[in-house]
Short mmCIF file of C-alpha atoms and ligand atoms in Angstrom, two decimals:
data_model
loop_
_atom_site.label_atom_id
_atom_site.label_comp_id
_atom_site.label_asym_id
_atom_site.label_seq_id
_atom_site.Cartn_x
_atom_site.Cartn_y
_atom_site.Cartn_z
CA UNK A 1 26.84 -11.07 17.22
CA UNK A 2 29.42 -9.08 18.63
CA UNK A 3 28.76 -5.71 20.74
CA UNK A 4 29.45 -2.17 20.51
CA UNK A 5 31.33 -1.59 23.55
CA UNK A 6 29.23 1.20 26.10
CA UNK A 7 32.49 3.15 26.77
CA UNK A 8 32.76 4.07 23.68
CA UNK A 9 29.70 5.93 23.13
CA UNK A 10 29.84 9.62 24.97
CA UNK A 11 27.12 9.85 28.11
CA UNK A 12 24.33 11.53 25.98
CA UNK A 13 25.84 10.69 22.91
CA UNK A 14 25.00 8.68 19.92
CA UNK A 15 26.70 5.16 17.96
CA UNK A 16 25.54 3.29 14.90
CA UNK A 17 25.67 -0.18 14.48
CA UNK A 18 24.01 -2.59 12.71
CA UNK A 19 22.25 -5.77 13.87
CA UNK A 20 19.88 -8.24 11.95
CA UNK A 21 15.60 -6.76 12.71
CA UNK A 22 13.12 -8.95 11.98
CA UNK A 23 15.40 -10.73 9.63
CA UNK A 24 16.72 -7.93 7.78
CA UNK A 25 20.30 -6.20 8.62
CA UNK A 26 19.70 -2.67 9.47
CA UNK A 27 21.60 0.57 10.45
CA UNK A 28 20.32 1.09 14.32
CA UNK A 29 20.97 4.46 16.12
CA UNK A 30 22.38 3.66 19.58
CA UNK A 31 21.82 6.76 22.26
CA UNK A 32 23.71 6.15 25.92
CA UNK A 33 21.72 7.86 28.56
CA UNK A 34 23.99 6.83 31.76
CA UNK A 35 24.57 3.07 32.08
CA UNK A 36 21.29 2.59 29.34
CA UNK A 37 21.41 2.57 26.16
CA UNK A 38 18.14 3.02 23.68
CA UNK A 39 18.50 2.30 20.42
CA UNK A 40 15.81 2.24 17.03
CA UNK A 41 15.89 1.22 13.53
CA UNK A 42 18.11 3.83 11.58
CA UNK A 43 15.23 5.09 9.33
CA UNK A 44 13.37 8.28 9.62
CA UNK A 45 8.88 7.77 9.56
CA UNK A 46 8.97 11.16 7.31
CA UNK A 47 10.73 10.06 4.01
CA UNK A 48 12.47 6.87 4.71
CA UNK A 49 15.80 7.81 4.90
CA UNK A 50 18.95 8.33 7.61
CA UNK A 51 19.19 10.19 10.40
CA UNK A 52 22.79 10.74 10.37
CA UNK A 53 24.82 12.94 8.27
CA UNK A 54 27.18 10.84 7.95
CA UNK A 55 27.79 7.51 9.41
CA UNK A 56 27.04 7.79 13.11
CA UNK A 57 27.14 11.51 13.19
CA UNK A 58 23.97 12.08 14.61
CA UNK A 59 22.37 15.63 15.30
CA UNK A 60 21.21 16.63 18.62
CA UNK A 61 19.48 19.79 19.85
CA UNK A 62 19.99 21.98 22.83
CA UNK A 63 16.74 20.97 23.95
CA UNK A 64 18.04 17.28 23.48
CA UNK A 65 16.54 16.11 20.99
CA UNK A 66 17.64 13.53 18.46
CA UNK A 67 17.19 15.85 14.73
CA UNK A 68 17.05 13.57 11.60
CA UNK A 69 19.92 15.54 9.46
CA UNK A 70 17.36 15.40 6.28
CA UNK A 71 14.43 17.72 7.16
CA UNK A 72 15.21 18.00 10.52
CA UNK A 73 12.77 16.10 12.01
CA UNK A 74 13.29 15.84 16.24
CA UNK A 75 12.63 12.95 18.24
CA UNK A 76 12.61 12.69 21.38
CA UNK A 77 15.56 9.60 23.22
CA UNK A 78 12.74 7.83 25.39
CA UNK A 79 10.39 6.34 22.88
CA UNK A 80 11.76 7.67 19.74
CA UNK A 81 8.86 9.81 19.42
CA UNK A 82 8.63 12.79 16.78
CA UNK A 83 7.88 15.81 18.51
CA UNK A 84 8.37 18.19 16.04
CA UNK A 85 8.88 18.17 11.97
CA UNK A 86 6.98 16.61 9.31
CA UNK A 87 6.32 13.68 10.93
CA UNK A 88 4.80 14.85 14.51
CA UNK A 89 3.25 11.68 16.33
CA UNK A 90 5.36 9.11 14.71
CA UNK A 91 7.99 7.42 15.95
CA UNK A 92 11.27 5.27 15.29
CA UNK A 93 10.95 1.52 15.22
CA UNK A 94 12.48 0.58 18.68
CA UNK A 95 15.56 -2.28 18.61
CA UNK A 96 15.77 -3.96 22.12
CA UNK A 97 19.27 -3.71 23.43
CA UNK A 98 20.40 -4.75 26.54
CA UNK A 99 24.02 -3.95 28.14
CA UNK A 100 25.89 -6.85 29.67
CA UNK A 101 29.91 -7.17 30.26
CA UNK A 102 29.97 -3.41 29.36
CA UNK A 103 28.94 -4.82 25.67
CA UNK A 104 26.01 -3.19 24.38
CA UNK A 105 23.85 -6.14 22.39
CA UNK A 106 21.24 -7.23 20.82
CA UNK A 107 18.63 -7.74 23.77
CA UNK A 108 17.77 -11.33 22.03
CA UNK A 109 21.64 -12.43 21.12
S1 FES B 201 13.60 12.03 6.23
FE1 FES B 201 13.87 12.65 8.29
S2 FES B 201 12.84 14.54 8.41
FE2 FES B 201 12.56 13.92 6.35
#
């Protein structure tokens, strides 16, 4: 599958992509922190839906947080953790991404 390329995503920023989770093609939010990127299943634990408000617009806080643009909902960008919203102590379903030739991939591709 072809890459997002890592330049293109803003140090601290946010791209969405889709790759192909246990079987099933899904929207995945990536988040660059550095030379790393992080990146989960597009789909908020409180109701099931987006976090963007529009495709790959992403919300983040001042405290740097990762806000799901439906209830707000904030995770935080290590393990995708909610820390605060309606669904404190879940978390987003982690996609394994590695970046290699300044391609960001599927960690398994
Ligand atoms: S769907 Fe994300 S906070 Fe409700």
């Amino acid at each position: 599958m072809a890459g997002i390329r890592l330049d293109v995503i803003e140090p601290g920023g946010f791209a969405e992509t889709e790759m192909v989770v246990d079987g099933v093609a899904e929207s995945v939010i990536l988040h660059r922190d550095g030379d790393v990127v992080r990146a989960w299943v597009n789909v908020c634990p409180h109701a099931g839906r987006r976090l963007d408000w529009a495709p790959g617009q992403f919300l983040k806080s001042r405290e740097g947080l990762l806000v799901c643009a439906v209830h707000g909902a904030s995770f935080e960008l290590i393990d995708g953790e909610c820390v605060a919203g309606p669904c404190r102590g879940q978390s987003l379903q982690r996609v394994e991404v590695v970046v290699r030739d300044g391609q960001v991939r599927q960690a398994d591709d």
